[in-house]
Amino acid sequence: MSSSLEAARELLAEFPVADGHNDLPWALREQVRYDLAARDIAVRQDTHLHTDLPRLREGGVGAQYWSVYVRADLPGPVEATLEQIDCVRQLIERHPRELRAAFTAADLEAARAEGRIASLMGAEGGHSIANSLGTLRGLYALGVRYLTLTHNDNVDWADSATDEPRAGGLTEFGREVVREMNRLGMLVDLSHVAATTMRDALDASSAPVIFSHSSSRAVCDHPRNIPDDVLERLPANGGVAMVTFVPKFVLQAAVDWTAAADDNMRAHGFHHLDTTPEAMKVHRAFEEAHPRPVATVATVADHLDHMREVAGIDHLGIGGDYDGTAFTPEGLGDVSGYPNLIAELLDRGWSRADLAKLTWQNAVRVLGAAEDVARGLQATRAPSNATIESLDG
């Protein structure tokens, strides 16, 4: 073991990773329809999943936001989100020695003191509230501590990074969603949203925001990433940008390759997300002729170096997006890989104090700050009963 890797493991033993985004619940739905015995995460699931308890321990993970994501095109997205929440609850109940339900910054620290993995939840996509502030409050009551305002598609009140602009950012109802999240103490997550939505949300929010799994657009020009002008606003807001590992978001060559692969699929008469045998034959032929570019630990570290320069060390975190991506960088193939990233940053001169902020302290601080804002707002602001019709109709 290299001296840097040994030092990384020692640091993570004291300041473990508080990761912003993991799609294990959706993978469990897709693979085994929530049959948790069929994918027992108490044992290694290398051939099926990026995530299990042994590898979380190897990776030095001390807190995890489990994404309670559902596809935007599913009928009944609220019901499906409730199933995802139930999945997380079942995981915690099945593994009480390893996992601890967490809802507050104090819960995060208590889990760290106990040596358990704090388990939080984040809902990925505003479609999960079905244009209802009452539903938003219901998700908070069930333990959801952030809402990603959009996923890949627009919602009625906010533009996504990967859809055609419609609202121009946030509508008035979208701003009311942000204000109600502030009142609740639910973190406003700006991953997946358009840059216009990021800016509108920063204007509307009185609490720190997060990006649960996004990297730097200056380093890799993909709309899922964060422009520098938005990163520059994080110190005043108090928010945290959590770098993601997805190769097609962090490596420019992978962005360009994906665009070419998608164009090739369309040229052959297939949707770029088509996974039928005929479509996959076309895709495999393209990949054989044009090998897929490979991201590395250094690729991710390049993003963090730039994001630290622009936003400052107090505003960075990690959101790997494990089990939500088909491909991962070399050295970050699953949740056991975090020490490799920390070792790379140590080799680049990052201090132990900086790395403690990156892995643990910033994530704890931002949740606690949202709680502080909520206490003040709840003393002066009643729950909002606005509807999208009343504000945008």
mmCIF file of C-alpha atoms in Angstrom:
data_model
loop_
_atom_site.group_PDB
_atom_site.id
_atom_site.type_symbol
_atom_site.label_atom_id
_atom_site.label_comp_id
_atom_site.label_asym_id
_atom_site.label_seq_id
_atom_site.Cartn_x
_atom_site.Cartn_y
_atom_site.Cartn_z
ATOM 1 C CA MET A 1 0.000 0.000 0.000
ATOM 2 C CA SER A 2 1.365 3.430 -0.943
ATOM 3 C CA SER A 3 1.976 5.941 1.836
ATOM 4 C CA SER A 4 -0.684 8.244 0.330
ATOM 5 C CA LEU A 5 -3.283 5.488 0.261
ATOM 6 C CA GLU A 6 -2.468 4.555 3.848
ATOM 7 C CA ALA A 7 -2.790 8.211 4.876
ATOM 8 C CA ALA A 8 -6.099 8.418 3.003
ATOM 9 C CA ARG A 9 -7.511 5.442 4.897
ATOM 10 C CA GLU A 10 -6.361 6.935 8.198
ATOM 11 C CA LEU A 11 -8.078 10.226 7.386
ATOM 12 C CA LEU A 12 -11.311 8.490 6.380
ATOM 13 C CA ALA A 13 -11.316 6.555 9.643
ATOM 14 C CA GLU A 14 -11.739 9.910 11.411
ATOM 15 C CA PHE A 15 -13.560 11.953 8.744
ATOM 16 C CA PRO A 16 -15.458 9.465 6.587
ATOM 17 C CA VAL A 17 -17.123 10.257 3.296
ATOM 18 C CA ALA A 18 -20.593 11.789 3.493
ATOM 19 C CA ASP A 19 -21.691 11.008 -0.049
ATOM 20 C CA GLY A 20 -24.453 13.036 -1.656
ATOM 21 C CA HIS A 21 -26.004 10.537 -4.038
ATOM 22 C CA ASN A 22 -26.314 6.766 -4.423
ATOM 23 C CA ASP A 23 -29.009 5.051 -6.509
ATOM 24 C CA LEU A 24 -29.000 1.681 -4.727
ATOM 25 C CA PRO A 25 -32.785 1.791 -4.014
ATOM 26 C CA TRP A 26 -33.583 2.171 -7.724
ATOM 27 C CA ALA A 27 -31.139 -0.615 -8.624
ATOM 28 C CA LEU A 28 -32.897 -2.861 -6.104
ATOM 29 C CA ARG A 29 -36.244 -2.037 -7.687
ATOM 30 C CA GLU A 30 -34.991 -2.699 -11.207
ATOM 31 C CA GLN A 31 -33.029 -5.869 -10.450
ATOM 32 C CA VAL A 32 -35.088 -7.704 -7.844
ATOM 33 C CA ARG A 33 -38.258 -5.649 -7.281
ATOM 34 C CA TYR A 34 -37.168 -4.866 -3.708
ATOM 35 C CA ASP A 35 -36.440 -8.488 -2.761
ATOM 36 C CA LEU A 36 -33.671 -7.477 -0.384
ATOM 37 C CA ALA A 37 -32.767 -11.075 0.383
ATOM 38 C CA ALA A 38 -31.983 -11.598 -3.305
ATOM 39 C CA ARG A 39 -29.474 -8.730 -3.145
ATOM 40 C CA ASP A 40 -28.293 -8.999 0.435
ATOM 41 C CA ILE A 41 -25.994 -6.012 0.849
ATOM 42 C CA ALA A 42 -24.459 -7.590 3.941
ATOM 43 C CA VAL A 43 -22.351 -9.619 1.501
ATOM 44 C CA ARG A 44 -20.401 -8.454 -1.544
ATOM 45 C CA GLN A 45 -22.534 -7.933 -4.647
ATOM 46 C CA ASP A 46 -19.698 -7.187 -7.074
ATOM 47 C CA THR A 47 -21.396 -8.661 -10.148
ATOM 48 C CA HIS A 48 -24.697 -6.853 -9.577
ATOM 49 C CA LEU A 49 -24.150 -3.594 -7.690
ATOM 50 C CA HIS A 50 -21.605 -0.886 -6.979
ATOM 51 C CA THR A 51 -22.771 -0.801 -3.360
ATOM 52 C CA ASP A 52 -22.833 -3.172 -0.410
ATOM 53 C CA LEU A 53 -21.906 -2.923 3.251
ATOM 54 C CA PRO A 54 -18.439 -4.537 3.030
ATOM 55 C CA ARG A 55 -17.384 -2.168 0.249
ATOM 56 C CA LEU A 56 -18.914 0.873 1.961
ATOM 57 C CA ARG A 57 -16.656 0.041 4.903
ATOM 58 C CA GLU A 58 -13.642 -0.428 2.631
ATOM 59 C CA GLY A 59 -14.397 2.927 1.034
ATOM 60 C CA GLY A 60 -14.560 4.795 4.326
ATOM 61 C CA VAL A 61 -18.165 5.880 3.885
ATOM 62 C CA GLY A 62 -19.726 7.269 7.050
ATOM 63 C CA ALA A 63 -22.899 8.839 5.661
ATOM 64 C CA GLN A 64 -24.938 8.254 2.537
ATOM 65 C CA TYR A 65 -27.801 10.119 0.950
ATOM 66 C CA TRP A 66 -29.773 7.293 -0.641
ATOM 67 C CA SER A 67 -31.571 8.599 -3.702
ATOM 68 C CA VAL A 68 -35.294 7.813 -3.668
ATOM 69 C CA TYR A 69 -35.402 8.411 -7.405
ATOM 70 C CA VAL A 70 -38.189 7.380 -9.769
ATOM 71 C CA ARG A 71 -38.377 7.911 -13.516
ATOM 72 C CA ALA A 72 -40.338 10.981 -14.560
ATOM 73 C CA ASP A 73 -42.385 8.979 -17.075
ATOM 74 C CA LEU A 74 -43.690 6.490 -14.512
ATOM 75 C CA PRO A 75 -47.407 6.637 -13.808
ATOM 76 C CA GLY A 76 -47.911 7.508 -10.148
ATOM 77 C CA PRO A 77 -44.508 9.012 -9.350
ATOM 78 C CA VAL A 78 -45.536 9.860 -5.782
ATOM 79 C CA GLU A 79 -46.482 6.250 -5.015
ATOM 80 C CA ALA A 80 -43.248 5.014 -6.607
ATOM 81 C CA THR A 81 -41.258 7.480 -4.498
ATOM 82 C CA LEU A 82 -42.960 6.130 -1.375
ATOM 83 C CA GLU A 83 -41.842 2.637 -2.395
ATOM 84 C CA GLN A 84 -38.273 3.909 -2.670
ATOM 85 C CA ILE A 85 -38.518 5.449 0.816
ATOM 86 C CA ASP A 86 -39.833 2.144 2.116
ATOM 87 C CA CYS A 87 -36.866 0.381 0.538
ATOM 88 C CA VAL A 88 -34.411 2.601 2.424
ATOM 89 C CA ARG A 89 -36.302 2.038 5.662
ATOM 90 C CA GLN A 90 -36.188 -1.718 5.113
ATOM 91 C CA LEU A 91 -32.442 -1.593 4.488
ATOM 92 C CA ILE A 92 -31.896 0.261 7.767
ATOM 93 C CA GLU A 93 -34.128 -2.178 9.643
ATOM 94 C CA ARG A 94 -32.312 -5.190 8.144
ATOM 95 C CA HIS A 95 -28.867 -3.862 9.037
ATOM 96 C CA PRO A 96 -29.156 -1.944 12.333
ATOM 97 C CA ARG A 97 -25.551 -2.600 13.343
ATOM 98 C CA GLU A 98 -24.243 -1.001 10.166
ATOM 99 C CA LEU A 99 -26.826 1.626 9.231
ATOM 100 C CA ARG A 100 -28.451 4.384 11.272
ATOM 101 C CA ALA A 101 -31.388 6.489 10.104
ATOM 102 C CA ALA A 102 -30.329 10.132 10.005
ATOM 103 C CA PHE A 103 -32.403 13.285 9.630
ATOM 104 C CA THR A 104 -30.243 16.047 11.126
ATOM 105 C CA ALA A 105 -26.643 17.175 11.324
ATOM 106 C CA ALA A 106 -26.610 15.921 14.915
ATOM 107 C CA ASP A 107 -27.694 12.488 13.677
ATOM 108 C CA LEU A 108 -24.733 12.452 11.293
ATOM 109 C CA GLU A 109 -22.310 13.095 14.119
ATOM 110 C CA ALA A 110 -24.026 10.547 16.348
ATOM 111 C CA ALA A 111 -23.691 7.881 13.653
ATOM 112 C CA ARG A 112 -20.012 8.710 13.217
ATOM 113 C CA ALA A 113 -19.460 8.373 16.971
ATOM 114 C CA GLU A 114 -21.212 4.981 16.912
ATOM 115 C CA GLY A 115 -19.277 3.739 13.906
ATOM 116 C CA ARG A 116 -22.466 3.313 11.876
ATOM 117 C CA ILE A 117 -23.252 4.659 8.417
ATOM 118 C CA ALA A 118 -25.707 7.545 8.630
ATOM 119 C CA SER A 119 -28.502 6.897 6.131
ATOM 120 C CA LEU A 120 -30.326 9.909 4.728
ATOM 121 C CA MET A 121 -32.685 10.247 1.775
ATOM 122 C CA GLY A 122 -32.873 12.625 -1.159
ATOM 123 C CA ALA A 123 -35.683 12.706 -3.722
ATOM 124 C CA GLU A 124 -34.362 13.114 -7.265
ATOM 125 C CA GLY A 125 -36.694 15.186 -9.379
ATOM 126 C CA GLY A 126 -39.527 17.617 -8.693
ATOM 127 C CA HIS A 127 -41.932 15.264 -10.451
ATOM 128 C CA SER A 128 -41.945 13.329 -7.148
ATOM 129 C CA ILE A 129 -44.109 16.019 -5.531
ATOM 130 C CA ALA A 130 -46.643 16.214 -8.399
ATOM 131 C CA ASN A 131 -46.940 20.026 -8.129
ATOM 132 C CA SER A 132 -48.095 19.729 -4.504
ATOM 133 C CA LEU A 133 -46.532 21.521 -1.546
ATOM 134 C CA GLY A 134 -48.499 19.208 0.724
ATOM 135 C CA THR A 135 -46.735 16.257 -0.897
ATOM 136 C CA LEU A 136 -43.408 18.056 -0.435
ATOM 137 C CA ARG A 137 -44.148 18.350 3.289
ATOM 138 C CA GLY A 138 -45.175 14.690 3.375
ATOM 139 C CA LEU A 139 -41.829 13.624 1.916
ATOM 140 C CA TYR A 140 -40.015 15.717 4.502
ATOM 141 C CA ALA A 141 -42.061 14.110 7.281
ATOM 142 C CA LEU A 142 -41.000 10.698 5.959
ATOM 143 C CA GLY A 143 -37.344 11.667 6.214
ATOM 144 C CA VAL A 144 -36.438 13.097 2.803
ATOM 145 C CA ARG A 145 -33.811 15.774 3.354
ATOM 146 C CA TYR A 146 -33.214 17.078 -0.137
ATOM 147 C CA LEU A 147 -35.181 17.450 -3.340
ATOM 148 C CA THR A 148 -33.422 17.692 -6.692
ATOM 149 C CA LEU A 149 -35.626 20.234 -8.428
ATOM 150 C CA THR A 150 -35.625 18.340 -11.743
ATOM 151 C CA HIS A 151 -34.235 15.144 -13.174
ATOM 152 C CA ASN A 152 -33.506 14.809 -16.911
ATOM 153 C CA ASP A 153 -36.842 16.335 -17.947
ATOM 154 C CA ASN A 154 -38.416 19.685 -17.134
ATOM 155 C CA VAL A 155 -41.138 19.858 -14.538
ATOM 156 C CA ASP A 156 -43.994 22.336 -14.821
ATOM 157 C CA TRP A 157 -42.151 24.842 -12.647
ATOM 158 C CA ALA A 158 -38.434 24.338 -13.387
ATOM 159 C CA ASP A 159 -36.132 23.738 -16.346
ATOM 160 C CA SER A 160 -33.808 20.732 -16.503
ATOM 161 C CA ALA A 161 -30.246 20.839 -17.808
ATOM 162 C CA THR A 162 -31.068 18.196 -20.428
ATOM 163 C CA ASP A 163 -34.446 19.328 -21.771
ATOM 164 C CA GLU A 164 -35.583 22.192 -23.991
ATOM 165 C CA PRO A 165 -36.002 25.384 -21.908
ATOM 166 C CA ARG A 166 -39.610 26.167 -21.108
ATOM 167 C CA ALA A 167 -39.852 28.126 -17.859
ATOM 168 C CA GLY A 168 -36.662 30.127 -18.312
ATOM 169 C CA GLY A 169 -35.430 28.807 -14.962
ATOM 170 C CA LEU A 170 -37.953 28.753 -12.122
ATOM 171 C CA THR A 171 -41.569 29.865 -12.390
ATOM 172 C CA GLU A 172 -43.212 31.676 -9.485
ATOM 173 C CA PHE A 173 -44.475 28.333 -8.180
ATOM 174 C CA GLY A 174 -40.924 27.006 -8.474
ATOM 175 C CA ARG A 175 -39.711 29.847 -6.291
ATOM 176 C CA GLU A 176 -42.462 28.988 -3.804
ATOM 177 C CA VAL A 177 -41.226 25.372 -3.771
ATOM 178 C CA VAL A 178 -37.761 26.647 -2.860
ATOM 179 C CA ARG A 179 -39.154 28.905 -0.130
ATOM 180 C CA GLU A 180 -41.188 26.056 1.357
ATOM 181 C CA MET A 181 -38.139 23.781 1.305
ATOM 182 C CA ASN A 182 -36.246 26.481 3.197
ATOM 183 C CA ARG A 183 -39.058 26.642 5.770
ATOM 184 C CA LEU A 184 -38.978 22.872 6.220
ATOM 185 C CA GLY A 185 -35.200 22.518 6.396
ATOM 186 C CA MET A 186 -35.078 20.448 3.193
ATOM 187 C CA LEU A 187 -31.963 21.079 1.123
ATOM 188 C CA VAL A 188 -32.486 22.525 -2.359
ATOM 189 C CA ASP A 189 -30.513 20.256 -4.702
ATOM 190 C CA LEU A 190 -29.467 21.831 -8.005
ATOM 191 C CA SER A 191 -27.935 18.832 -9.737
ATOM 192 C CA HIS A 192 -29.702 18.097 -13.037
ATOM 193 C CA VAL A 193 -31.197 21.590 -13.358
ATOM 194 C CA ALA A 194 -30.498 24.159 -16.070
ATOM 195 C CA ALA A 195 -28.032 26.928 -15.273
ATOM 196 C CA THR A 196 -30.945 29.393 -15.363
ATOM 197 C CA THR A 197 -32.694 27.312 -12.702
ATOM 198 C CA MET A 198 -29.511 27.244 -10.601
ATOM 199 C CA ARG A 199 -29.336 31.037 -10.672
ATOM 200 C CA ASP A 200 -33.036 31.508 -9.944
ATOM 201 C CA ALA A 201 -32.858 29.071 -7.033
ATOM 202 C CA LEU A 202 -29.861 30.877 -5.551
ATOM 203 C CA ASP A 203 -31.822 34.120 -5.835
ATOM 204 C CA ALA A 204 -34.875 32.591 -4.140
ATOM 205 C CA SER A 205 -33.226 30.530 -1.408
ATOM 206 C CA SER A 206 -32.527 31.893 2.048
ATOM 207 C CA ALA A 207 -30.723 28.653 2.980
ATOM 208 C CA PRO A 208 -27.588 27.012 1.560
ATOM 209 C CA VAL A 209 -28.145 24.844 -1.515
ATOM 210 C CA ILE A 210 -26.350 21.693 -2.613
ATOM 211 C CA PHE A 211 -25.392 19.988 -5.831
ATOM 212 C CA SER A 212 -25.678 16.343 -4.764
ATOM 213 C CA HIS A 213 -23.768 14.971 -7.775
ATOM 214 C CA SER A 214 -22.364 17.518 -10.244
ATOM 215 C CA SER A 215 -18.919 18.531 -11.463
ATOM 216 C CA SER A 216 -17.325 21.554 -13.163
ATOM 217 C CA ARG A 217 -18.539 22.787 -16.544
ATOM 218 C CA ALA A 218 -15.275 24.684 -17.118
ATOM 219 C CA VAL A 219 -13.354 21.403 -16.882
ATOM 220 C CA CYS A 220 -15.891 19.331 -18.833
ATOM 221 C CA ASP A 221 -18.476 21.110 -20.954
ATOM 222 C CA HIS A 222 -21.629 19.151 -20.187
ATOM 223 C CA PRO A 223 -24.948 20.786 -19.187
ATOM 224 C CA ARG A 224 -25.124 18.545 -16.084
ATOM 225 C CA ASN A 225 -22.122 20.389 -14.676
ATOM 226 C CA ILE A 226 -21.884 23.694 -12.788
ATOM 227 C CA PRO A 227 -20.768 26.910 -14.524
ATOM 228 C CA ASP A 228 -18.105 28.951 -12.776
ATOM 229 C CA ASP A 229 -20.414 31.926 -12.181
ATOM 230 C CA VAL A 230 -22.670 29.626 -10.130
ATOM 231 C CA LEU A 231 -19.736 28.118 -8.236
ATOM 232 C CA GLU A 232 -18.610 31.672 -7.443
ATOM 233 C CA ARG A 233 -21.934 32.287 -5.667
ATOM 234 C CA LEU A 234 -21.595 29.373 -3.241
ATOM 235 C CA PRO A 235 -19.511 31.204 -0.601
ATOM 236 C CA ALA A 236 -22.195 33.866 -0.154
ATOM 237 C CA ASN A 237 -24.930 31.224 -0.150
ATOM 238 C CA GLY A 238 -23.070 28.752 2.070
ATOM 239 C CA GLY A 239 -23.822 25.841 -0.249
ATOM 240 C CA VAL A 240 -21.854 22.749 -1.229
ATOM 241 C CA ALA A 241 -21.062 21.307 -4.674
ATOM 242 C CA MET A 242 -20.520 17.535 -4.496
ATOM 243 C CA VAL A 243 -18.348 16.298 -7.348
ATOM 244 C CA THR A 244 -19.638 13.297 -9.269
ATOM 245 C CA PHE A 245 -17.709 10.469 -10.912
ATOM 246 C CA VAL A 246 -19.841 9.701 -13.995
ATOM 247 C CA PRO A 247 -17.352 9.541 -16.918
ATOM 248 C CA LYS A 248 -19.649 11.224 -19.445
ATOM 249 C CA PHE A 249 -19.942 14.201 -17.074
ATOM 250 C CA VAL A 250 -16.277 14.502 -16.047
ATOM 251 C CA LEU A 251 -14.212 13.578 -19.147
ATOM 252 C CA GLN A 252 -14.600 15.749 -22.247
ATOM 253 C CA ALA A 253 -13.559 12.897 -24.537
ATOM 254 C CA ALA A 254 -16.358 10.798 -23.019
ATOM 255 C CA VAL A 255 -18.867 13.609 -23.584
ATOM 256 C CA ASP A 256 -17.850 13.808 -27.232
ATOM 257 C CA TRP A 257 -17.857 10.010 -27.617
ATOM 258 C CA THR A 258 -21.357 9.747 -26.118
ATOM 259 C CA ALA A 259 -22.673 12.397 -28.517
ATOM 260 C CA ALA A 260 -21.182 10.526 -31.470
ATOM 261 C CA ALA A 261 -22.590 7.211 -30.229
ATOM 262 C CA ASP A 262 -26.047 8.757 -29.832
ATOM 263 C CA ASP A 263 -25.862 10.238 -33.330
ATOM 264 C CA ASN A 264 -24.913 6.819 -34.685
ATOM 265 C CA MET A 265 -27.938 5.228 -33.019
ATOM 266 C CA ARG A 266 -30.268 7.826 -34.496
ATOM 267 C CA ALA A 267 -28.672 7.411 -37.929
ATOM 268 C CA HIS A 268 -29.618 3.723 -37.750
ATOM 269 C CA GLY A 269 -33.211 4.542 -36.803
ATOM 270 C CA PHE A 270 -32.964 3.916 -33.045
ATOM 271 C CA HIS A 271 -33.559 6.153 -30.043
ATOM 272 C CA HIS A 272 -30.230 6.741 -28.331
ATOM 273 C CA LEU A 273 -31.506 5.037 -25.143
ATOM 274 C CA ASP A 274 -32.920 1.995 -26.966
ATOM 275 C CA THR A 275 -31.672 -1.244 -25.376
ATOM 276 C CA THR A 276 -33.410 -3.772 -27.650
ATOM 277 C CA PRO A 277 -31.114 -6.487 -29.065
ATOM 278 C CA GLU A 278 -31.118 -4.832 -32.487
ATOM 279 C CA ALA A 279 -30.198 -1.443 -31.061
ATOM 280 C CA MET A 280 -27.491 -2.879 -28.813
ATOM 281 C CA LYS A 281 -25.939 -4.641 -31.813
ATOM 282 C CA VAL A 282 -25.565 -1.246 -33.495
ATOM 283 C CA HIS A 283 -24.145 0.263 -30.307
ATOM 284 C CA ARG A 284 -21.630 -2.562 -29.782
ATOM 285 C CA ALA A 285 -20.399 -2.235 -33.361
ATOM 286 C CA PHE A 286 -19.814 1.483 -32.798
ATOM 287 C CA GLU A 287 -17.968 0.847 -29.538
ATOM 288 C CA GLU A 288 -15.778 -1.784 -31.179
ATOM 289 C CA ALA A 289 -14.802 0.647 -33.914
ATOM 290 C CA HIS A 290 -14.480 3.583 -31.520
ATOM 291 C CA PRO A 291 -13.338 2.432 -28.039
ATOM 292 C CA ARG A 292 -15.001 4.244 -25.160
ATOM 293 C CA PRO A 293 -12.709 6.841 -23.488
ATOM 294 C CA VAL A 294 -11.815 5.983 -19.896
ATOM 295 C CA ALA A 295 -11.920 8.450 -17.016
ATOM 296 C CA THR A 296 -9.570 8.018 -14.051
ATOM 297 C CA VAL A 297 -9.214 9.162 -10.467
ATOM 298 C CA ALA A 298 -7.091 12.021 -11.789
ATOM 299 C CA THR A 299 -9.994 13.140 -14.008
ATOM 300 C CA VAL A 300 -12.199 13.630 -10.948
ATOM 301 C CA ALA A 301 -9.382 15.281 -9.013
ATOM 302 C CA ASP A 302 -8.980 17.812 -11.845
ATOM 303 C CA HIS A 303 -12.590 18.882 -11.249
ATOM 304 C CA LEU A 304 -12.014 19.233 -7.525
ATOM 305 C CA ASP A 305 -8.861 21.292 -8.064
ATOM 306 C CA HIS A 306 -10.796 23.726 -10.255
ATOM 307 C CA MET A 307 -13.881 23.816 -8.036
ATOM 308 C CA ARG A 308 -11.726 24.552 -4.985
ATOM 309 C CA GLU A 309 -10.081 27.424 -6.850
ATOM 310 C CA VAL A 310 -13.446 28.939 -7.813
ATOM 311 C CA ALA A 311 -15.729 28.165 -4.853
ATOM 312 C CA GLY A 312 -13.280 27.533 -2.016
ATOM 313 C CA ILE A 313 -12.658 24.445 0.070
ATOM 314 C CA ASP A 314 -15.621 25.137 2.378
ATOM 315 C CA HIS A 315 -18.042 24.506 -0.483
ATOM 316 C CA LEU A 316 -16.993 21.111 -1.858
ATOM 317 C CA GLY A 317 -18.187 17.568 -1.260
ATOM 318 C CA ILE A 318 -18.509 14.181 -2.957
ATOM 319 C CA GLY A 319 -21.523 12.606 -4.701
ATOM 320 C CA GLY A 320 -20.391 9.512 -6.563
ATOM 321 C CA ASP A 321 -23.725 8.516 -8.212
ATOM 322 C CA TYR A 322 -22.967 4.828 -7.681
ATOM 323 C CA ASP A 323 -25.585 2.384 -8.962
ATOM 324 C CA GLY A 324 -26.928 5.239 -11.056
ATOM 325 C CA THR A 325 -24.343 4.940 -13.838
ATOM 326 C CA ALA A 326 -23.273 2.083 -16.067
ATOM 327 C CA PHE A 327 -19.651 3.227 -16.240
ATOM 328 C CA THR A 328 -17.189 4.450 -13.625
ATOM 329 C CA PRO A 329 -13.629 5.829 -13.700
ATOM 330 C CA GLU A 330 -10.611 3.588 -13.261
ATOM 331 C CA GLY A 331 -9.856 3.454 -9.547
ATOM 332 C CA LEU A 332 -13.415 4.453 -8.637
ATOM 333 C CA GLY A 333 -15.219 1.347 -9.818
ATOM 334 C CA ASP A 334 -17.460 1.030 -6.761
ATOM 335 C CA VAL A 335 -17.971 2.471 -3.288
ATOM 336 C CA SER A 336 -14.698 0.987 -2.051
ATOM 337 C CA GLY A 337 -12.753 3.432 -4.239
ATOM 338 C CA TYR A 338 -12.992 6.688 -2.274
ATOM 339 C CA PRO A 339 -9.547 6.223 -0.630
ATOM 340 C CA ASN A 340 -7.977 6.297 -4.119
ATOM 341 C CA LEU A 341 -9.433 9.774 -4.709
ATOM 342 C CA ILE A 342 -8.274 11.026 -1.320
ATOM 343 C CA ALA A 343 -4.786 9.605 -1.977
ATOM 344 C CA GLU A 344 -4.665 11.417 -5.333
ATOM 345 C CA LEU A 345 -5.604 14.688 -3.653
ATOM 346 C CA LEU A 346 -2.973 14.159 -0.952
ATOM 347 C CA ASP A 347 -0.394 13.689 -3.711
ATOM 348 C CA ARG A 348 -1.574 17.013 -5.191
ATOM 349 C CA GLY A 349 -0.896 18.807 -1.924
ATOM 350 C CA TRP A 350 -4.366 18.946 -0.389
ATOM 351 C CA SER A 351 -4.050 19.270 3.377
ATOM 352 C CA ARG A 352 -5.628 16.987 5.929
ATOM 353 C CA ALA A 353 -7.843 19.891 7.067
ATOM 354 C CA ASP A 354 -9.014 20.485 3.486
ATOM 355 C CA LEU A 355 -9.820 16.819 2.968
ATOM 356 C CA ALA A 356 -11.764 16.598 6.235
ATOM 357 C CA LYS A 357 -13.979 19.395 4.921
ATOM 358 C CA LEU A 358 -14.390 17.676 1.547
ATOM 359 C CA THR A 359 -15.304 14.272 2.930
ATOM 360 C CA TRP A 360 -17.343 15.077 6.032
ATOM 361 C CA GLN A 361 -17.452 18.530 7.545
ATOM 362 C CA ASN A 362 -18.990 20.499 4.694
ATOM 363 C CA ALA A 363 -21.861 18.035 4.248
ATOM 364 C CA VAL A 364 -22.646 18.136 7.962
ATOM 365 C CA ARG A 365 -22.404 21.929 8.090
ATOM 366 C CA VAL A 366 -24.748 22.540 5.148
ATOM 367 C CA LEU A 367 -27.483 20.342 6.605
ATOM 368 C CA GLY A 368 -27.138 22.042 9.983
ATOM 369 C CA ALA A 369 -27.302 25.465 8.341
ATOM 370 C CA ALA A 370 -30.538 24.505 6.556
ATOM 371 C CA GLU A 371 -31.958 23.443 9.927
ATOM 372 C CA ASP A 372 -30.987 26.804 11.457
ATOM 373 C CA VAL A 373 -32.707 28.720 8.648
ATOM 374 C CA ALA A 374 -35.812 26.563 9.009
ATOM 375 C CA ARG A 375 -36.115 27.290 12.724
ATOM 376 C CA GLY A 376 -36.160 30.998 12.006
ATOM 377 C CA LEU A 377 -38.643 30.726 9.141
ATOM 378 C CA GLN A 378 -41.020 28.473 11.041
ATOM 379 C CA ALA A 379 -41.348 31.197 13.671
ATOM 380 C CA THR A 380 -42.516 33.714 11.059
ATOM 381 C CA ARG A 381 -43.918 31.836 8.067
ATOM 382 C CA ALA A 382 -46.911 29.478 7.947
ATOM 383 C CA PRO A 383 -46.886 26.449 5.641
ATOM 384 C CA SER A 384 -47.639 27.540 2.088
ATOM 385 C CA ASN A 385 -50.875 26.368 0.522
ATOM 386 C CA ALA A 386 -50.093 27.936 -2.854
ATOM 387 C CA THR A 387 -50.846 25.888 -5.945
ATOM 388 C CA ILE A 388 -49.254 25.989 -9.354
ATOM 389 C CA GLU A 389 -52.584 27.219 -10.724
ATOM 390 C CA SER A 390 -52.746 30.102 -8.263
ATOM 391 C CA LEU A 391 -49.199 31.266 -8.989
ATOM 392 C CA ASP A 392 -48.549 30.309 -12.621
ATOM 393 C CA GLY A 393 -52.034 29.679 -13.979
#
